mmCIF file of C-alpha atoms in Angstrom:
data_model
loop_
_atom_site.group_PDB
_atom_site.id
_atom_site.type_symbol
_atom_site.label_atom_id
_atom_site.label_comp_id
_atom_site.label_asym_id
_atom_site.label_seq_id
_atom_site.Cartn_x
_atom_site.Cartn_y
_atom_site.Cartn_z
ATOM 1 C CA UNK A 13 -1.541 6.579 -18.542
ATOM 2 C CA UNK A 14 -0.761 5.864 -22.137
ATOM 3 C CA UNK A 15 -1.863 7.152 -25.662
ATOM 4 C CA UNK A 16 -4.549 6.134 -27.539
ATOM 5 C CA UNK A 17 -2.733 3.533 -29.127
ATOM 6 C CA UNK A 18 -1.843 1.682 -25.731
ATOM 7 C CA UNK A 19 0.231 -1.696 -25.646
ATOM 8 C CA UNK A 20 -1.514 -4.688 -24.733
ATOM 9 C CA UNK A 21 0.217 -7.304 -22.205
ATOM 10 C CA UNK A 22 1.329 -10.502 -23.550
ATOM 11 C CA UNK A 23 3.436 -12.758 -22.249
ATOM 12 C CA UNK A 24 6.781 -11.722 -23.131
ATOM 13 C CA UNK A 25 9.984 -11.890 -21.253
ATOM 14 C CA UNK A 26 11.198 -9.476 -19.277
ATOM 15 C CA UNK A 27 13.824 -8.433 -21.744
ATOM 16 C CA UNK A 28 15.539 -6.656 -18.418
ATOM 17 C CA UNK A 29 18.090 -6.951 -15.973
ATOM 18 C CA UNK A 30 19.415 -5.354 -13.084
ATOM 19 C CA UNK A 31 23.017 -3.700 -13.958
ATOM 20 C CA UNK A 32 24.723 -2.228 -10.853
ATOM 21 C CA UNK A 33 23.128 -1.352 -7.441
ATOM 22 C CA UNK A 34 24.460 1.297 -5.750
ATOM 23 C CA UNK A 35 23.815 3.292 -2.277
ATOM 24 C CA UNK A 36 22.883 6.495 -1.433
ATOM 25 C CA UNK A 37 21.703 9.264 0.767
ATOM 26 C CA UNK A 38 18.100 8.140 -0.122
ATOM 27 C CA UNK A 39 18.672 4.615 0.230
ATOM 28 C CA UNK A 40 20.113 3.437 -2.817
ATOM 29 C CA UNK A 41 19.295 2.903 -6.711
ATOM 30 C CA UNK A 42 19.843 0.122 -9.373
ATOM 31 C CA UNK A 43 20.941 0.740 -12.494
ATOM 32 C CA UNK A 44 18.353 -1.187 -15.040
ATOM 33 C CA UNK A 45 18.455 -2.014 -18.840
ATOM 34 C CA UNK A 46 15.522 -3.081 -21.053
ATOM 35 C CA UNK A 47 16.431 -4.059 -24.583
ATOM 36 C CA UNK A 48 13.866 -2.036 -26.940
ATOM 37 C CA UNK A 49 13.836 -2.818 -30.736
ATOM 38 C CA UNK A 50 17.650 -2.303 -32.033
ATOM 39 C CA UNK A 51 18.669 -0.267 -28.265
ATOM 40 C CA UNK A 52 19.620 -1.682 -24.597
ATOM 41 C CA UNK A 53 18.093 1.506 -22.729
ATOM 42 C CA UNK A 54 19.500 1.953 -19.741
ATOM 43 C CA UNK A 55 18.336 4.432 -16.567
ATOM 44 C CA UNK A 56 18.357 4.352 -12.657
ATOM 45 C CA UNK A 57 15.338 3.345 -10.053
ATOM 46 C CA UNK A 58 15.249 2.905 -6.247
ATOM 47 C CA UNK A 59 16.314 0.156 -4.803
ATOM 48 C CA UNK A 60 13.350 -2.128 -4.425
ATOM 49 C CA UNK A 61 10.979 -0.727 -7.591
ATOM 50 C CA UNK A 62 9.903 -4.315 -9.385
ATOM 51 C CA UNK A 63 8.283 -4.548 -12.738
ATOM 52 C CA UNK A 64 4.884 -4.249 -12.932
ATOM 53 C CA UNK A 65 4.236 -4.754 -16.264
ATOM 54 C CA UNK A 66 6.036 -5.781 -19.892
ATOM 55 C CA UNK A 67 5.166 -5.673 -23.493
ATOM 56 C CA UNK A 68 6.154 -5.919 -26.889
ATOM 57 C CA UNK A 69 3.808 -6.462 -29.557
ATOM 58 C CA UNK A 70 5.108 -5.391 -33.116
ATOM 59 C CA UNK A 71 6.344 -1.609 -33.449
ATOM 60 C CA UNK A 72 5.631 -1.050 -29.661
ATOM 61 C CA UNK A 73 6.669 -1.536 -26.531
ATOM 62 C CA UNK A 74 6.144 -0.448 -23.056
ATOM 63 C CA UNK A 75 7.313 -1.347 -19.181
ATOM 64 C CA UNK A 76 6.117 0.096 -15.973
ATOM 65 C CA UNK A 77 7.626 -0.428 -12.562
ATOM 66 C CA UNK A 78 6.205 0.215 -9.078
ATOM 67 C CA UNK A 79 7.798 0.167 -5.479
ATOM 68 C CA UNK A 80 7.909 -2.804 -3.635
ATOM 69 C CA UNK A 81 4.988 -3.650 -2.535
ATOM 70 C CA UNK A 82 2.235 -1.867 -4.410
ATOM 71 C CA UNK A 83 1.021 -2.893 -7.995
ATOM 72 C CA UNK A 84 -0.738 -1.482 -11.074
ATOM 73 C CA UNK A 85 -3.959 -1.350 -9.269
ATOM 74 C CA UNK A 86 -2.731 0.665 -6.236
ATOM 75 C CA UNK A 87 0.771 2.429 -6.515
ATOM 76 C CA UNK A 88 1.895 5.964 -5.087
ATOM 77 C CA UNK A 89 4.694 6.573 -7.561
ATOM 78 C CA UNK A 90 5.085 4.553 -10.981
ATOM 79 C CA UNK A 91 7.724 4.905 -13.622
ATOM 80 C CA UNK A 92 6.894 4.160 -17.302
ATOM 81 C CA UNK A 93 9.084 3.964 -20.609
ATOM 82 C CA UNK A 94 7.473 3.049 -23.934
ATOM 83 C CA UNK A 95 8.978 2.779 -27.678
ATOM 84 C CA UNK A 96 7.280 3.448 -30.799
ATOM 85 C CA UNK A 97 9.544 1.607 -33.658
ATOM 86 C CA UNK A 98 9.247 3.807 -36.593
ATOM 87 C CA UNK A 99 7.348 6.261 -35.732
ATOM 88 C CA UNK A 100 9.764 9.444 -35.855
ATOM 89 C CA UNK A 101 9.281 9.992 -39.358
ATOM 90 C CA UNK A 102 5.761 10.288 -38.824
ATOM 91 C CA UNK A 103 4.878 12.847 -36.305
ATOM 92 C CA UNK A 104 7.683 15.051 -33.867
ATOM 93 C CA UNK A 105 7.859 15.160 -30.299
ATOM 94 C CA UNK A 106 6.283 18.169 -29.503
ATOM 95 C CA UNK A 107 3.112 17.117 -31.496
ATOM 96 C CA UNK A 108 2.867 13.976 -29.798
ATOM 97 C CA UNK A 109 3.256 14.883 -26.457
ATOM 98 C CA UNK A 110 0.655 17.314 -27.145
ATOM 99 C CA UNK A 111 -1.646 14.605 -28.444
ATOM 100 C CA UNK A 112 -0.984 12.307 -25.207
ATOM 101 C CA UNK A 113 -2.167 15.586 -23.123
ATOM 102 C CA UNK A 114 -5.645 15.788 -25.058
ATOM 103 C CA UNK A 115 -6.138 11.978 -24.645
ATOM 104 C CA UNK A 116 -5.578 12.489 -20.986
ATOM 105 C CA UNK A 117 -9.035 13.869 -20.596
ATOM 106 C CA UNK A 118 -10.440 10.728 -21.404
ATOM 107 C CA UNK A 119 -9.386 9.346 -18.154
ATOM 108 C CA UNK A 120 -9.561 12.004 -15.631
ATOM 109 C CA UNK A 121 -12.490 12.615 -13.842
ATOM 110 C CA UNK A 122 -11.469 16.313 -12.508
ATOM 111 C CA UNK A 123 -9.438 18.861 -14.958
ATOM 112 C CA UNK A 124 -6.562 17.985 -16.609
ATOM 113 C CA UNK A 125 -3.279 19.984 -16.321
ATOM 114 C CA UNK A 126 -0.746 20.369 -18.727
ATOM 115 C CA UNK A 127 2.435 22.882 -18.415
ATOM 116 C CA UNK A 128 4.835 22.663 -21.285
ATOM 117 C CA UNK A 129 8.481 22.863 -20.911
ATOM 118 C CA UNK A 130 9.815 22.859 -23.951
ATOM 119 C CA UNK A 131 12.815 21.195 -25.996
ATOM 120 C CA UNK A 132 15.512 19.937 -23.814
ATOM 121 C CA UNK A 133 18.438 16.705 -23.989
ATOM 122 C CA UNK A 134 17.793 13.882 -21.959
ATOM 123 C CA UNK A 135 20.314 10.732 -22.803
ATOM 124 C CA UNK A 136 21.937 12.279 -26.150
ATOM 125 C CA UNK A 137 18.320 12.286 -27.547
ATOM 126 C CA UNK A 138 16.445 15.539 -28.355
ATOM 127 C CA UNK A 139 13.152 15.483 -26.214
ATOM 128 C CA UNK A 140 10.199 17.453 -25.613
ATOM 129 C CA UNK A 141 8.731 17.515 -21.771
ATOM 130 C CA UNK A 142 6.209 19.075 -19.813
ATOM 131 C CA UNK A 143 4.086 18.254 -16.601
ATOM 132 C CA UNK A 144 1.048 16.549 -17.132
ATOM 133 C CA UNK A 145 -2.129 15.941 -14.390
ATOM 134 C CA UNK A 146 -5.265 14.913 -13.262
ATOM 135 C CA UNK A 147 -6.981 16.519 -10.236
ATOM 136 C CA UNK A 148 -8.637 13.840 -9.870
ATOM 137 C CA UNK A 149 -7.725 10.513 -11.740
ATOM 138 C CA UNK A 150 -10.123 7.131 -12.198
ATOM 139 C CA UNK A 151 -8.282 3.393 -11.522
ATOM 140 C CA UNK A 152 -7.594 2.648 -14.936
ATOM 141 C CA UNK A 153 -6.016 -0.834 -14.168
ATOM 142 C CA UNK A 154 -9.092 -1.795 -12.378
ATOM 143 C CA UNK A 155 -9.189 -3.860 -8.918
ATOM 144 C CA UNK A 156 -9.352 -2.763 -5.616
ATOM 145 C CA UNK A 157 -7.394 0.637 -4.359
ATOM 146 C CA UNK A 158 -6.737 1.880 -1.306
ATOM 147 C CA UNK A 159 -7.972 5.310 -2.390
ATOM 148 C CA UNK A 160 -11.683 6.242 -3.103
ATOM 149 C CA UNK A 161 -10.154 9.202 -4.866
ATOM 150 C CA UNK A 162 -6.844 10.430 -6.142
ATOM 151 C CA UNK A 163 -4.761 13.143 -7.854
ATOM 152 C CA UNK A 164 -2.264 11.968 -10.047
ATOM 153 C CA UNK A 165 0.306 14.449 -11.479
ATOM 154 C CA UNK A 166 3.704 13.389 -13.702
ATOM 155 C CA UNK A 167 6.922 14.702 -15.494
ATOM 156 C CA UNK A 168 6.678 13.626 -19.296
ATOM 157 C CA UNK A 169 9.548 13.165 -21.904
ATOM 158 C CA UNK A 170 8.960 12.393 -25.644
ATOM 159 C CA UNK A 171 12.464 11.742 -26.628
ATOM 160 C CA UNK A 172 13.442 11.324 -30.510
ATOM 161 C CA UNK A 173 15.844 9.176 -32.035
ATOM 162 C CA UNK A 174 17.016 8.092 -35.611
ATOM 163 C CA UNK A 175 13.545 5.883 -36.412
ATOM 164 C CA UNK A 176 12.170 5.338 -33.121
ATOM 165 C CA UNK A 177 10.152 7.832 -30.838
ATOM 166 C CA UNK A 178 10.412 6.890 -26.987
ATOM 167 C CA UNK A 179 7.916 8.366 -23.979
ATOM 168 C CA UNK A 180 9.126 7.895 -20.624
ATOM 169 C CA UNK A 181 7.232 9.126 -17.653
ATOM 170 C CA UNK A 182 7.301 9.216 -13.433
ATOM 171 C CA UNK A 183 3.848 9.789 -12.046
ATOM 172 C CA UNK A 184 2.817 9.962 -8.724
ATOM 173 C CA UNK A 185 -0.482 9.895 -7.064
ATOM 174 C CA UNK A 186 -1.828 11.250 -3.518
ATOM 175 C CA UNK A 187 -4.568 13.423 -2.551
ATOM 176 C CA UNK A 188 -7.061 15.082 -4.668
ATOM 177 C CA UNK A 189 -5.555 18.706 -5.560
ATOM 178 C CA UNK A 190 -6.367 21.673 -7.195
ATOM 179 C CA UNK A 191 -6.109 22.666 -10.650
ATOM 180 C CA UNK A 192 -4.551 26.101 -9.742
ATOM 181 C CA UNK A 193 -1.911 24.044 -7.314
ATOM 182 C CA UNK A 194 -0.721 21.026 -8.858
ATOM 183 C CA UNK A 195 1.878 19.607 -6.265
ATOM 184 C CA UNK A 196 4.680 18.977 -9.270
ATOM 185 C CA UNK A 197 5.473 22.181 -11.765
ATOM 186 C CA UNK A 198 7.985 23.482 -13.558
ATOM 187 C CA UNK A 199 9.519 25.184 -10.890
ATOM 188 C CA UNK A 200 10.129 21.608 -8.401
ATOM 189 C CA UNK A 201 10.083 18.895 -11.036
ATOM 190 C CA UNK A 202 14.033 18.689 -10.671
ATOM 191 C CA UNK A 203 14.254 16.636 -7.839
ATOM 192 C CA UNK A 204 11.217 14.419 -8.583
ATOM 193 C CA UNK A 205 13.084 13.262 -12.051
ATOM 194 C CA UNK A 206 16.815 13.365 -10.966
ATOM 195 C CA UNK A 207 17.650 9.870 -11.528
ATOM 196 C CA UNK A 208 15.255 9.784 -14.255
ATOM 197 C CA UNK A 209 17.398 12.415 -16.655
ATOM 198 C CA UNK A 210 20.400 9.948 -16.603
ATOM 199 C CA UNK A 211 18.702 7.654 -18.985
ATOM 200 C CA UNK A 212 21.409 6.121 -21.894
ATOM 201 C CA UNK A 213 20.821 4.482 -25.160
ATOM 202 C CA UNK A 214 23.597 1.966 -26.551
ATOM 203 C CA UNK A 215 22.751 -0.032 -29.719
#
């Protein structure tokens, strides 16, 4: 799920690369780095998560990665990180995370859910996150799925630096659920972003 103003694949390089690999009770992460405008952004994924999809076209970019063997048409968890070049002057975090939850709507076919969490520091960068969901969520990559219907559900961080706004997201999908018991929350999101909070920014 992106905002309005979504990225549109080209065919770019990569622009990533696999730093350190390391193991784990859970079976081990890798340490990744993309290169995004004027930083080398660097954060932690399971071992065997791929990239699904790349993009840089002017002032924005965005990459997703998947486990191993799903894609963008049929994936149970997905991690997302997207840069806006320029765009910090222009509106704050807090405002646009807001404005990515009322866009939401567009693509959910059940209710939308939306639980804000406030200001926090994730990589040295100030950021504004919350929980956003979809009781029940259309394919929006198109192609077959293996699920008739779906719930999809995520932890959302619009982080701010000097020029440059950056939105990172995990989401996960699974069964249709409620809109009154979202299976992610402010109260268990800890876990399901762990890795996700050591995110660093070197220029």
């Amino acid at each position: 799920m992106s905002p309005s103003y979504n990225v549109v694949a080209t065919e770019s390089p990569p622009h990533i690369r696999t730093i350190t690999a390391n193991s784990d009770a859970e079976g081990g992460s890798e340490q990744k780095q993309l290169s995004i405008f004027s930083n080398k952004v660097s954060f932690e994924l399971p071992v065997g998560w791929k990239m699904a999809f790349n993009s840089e076209q002017g002032t924005m970019y965005k990459a997703e990665f998947v486990p191993a063997g799903e894609t963008l048409n049929d994936w149970s968890a997905l991690y997302c990180i997207q840069g806006f070049k320029g765009l910090a002057a222009n509106i704050d975090s807090t405002q646009f995370l807001d404005r990515f939850a009322g866009t939401y709507q567009e693509t959910c076919q059940g209710s939308v859910t939306y639980e804000k969490l406030g200001m926090t520091q994730i990589g040295g960068k100030e950021a504004y996150h919350g929980i956003i969901g979809c009781t029940n969520m259309k394919n929006l990559y198109g192609g077959g799925t293996s699920r008739s219907r779906q719930g999809e559900i995520g932890y959302y961080a619009v982080l701010k630096d000097t020029e440059d706004l950056y939105l990172i997201h995990k989401s996960m999908r699974g069964e249709v659920f409620s809109e009154s018991n979202p299976p992610l929350n402010g109260s268990n999101h800890r876990d399901f972003i762990s890795k996700m909070l050591q995110l660093k920014f070197q220029r």
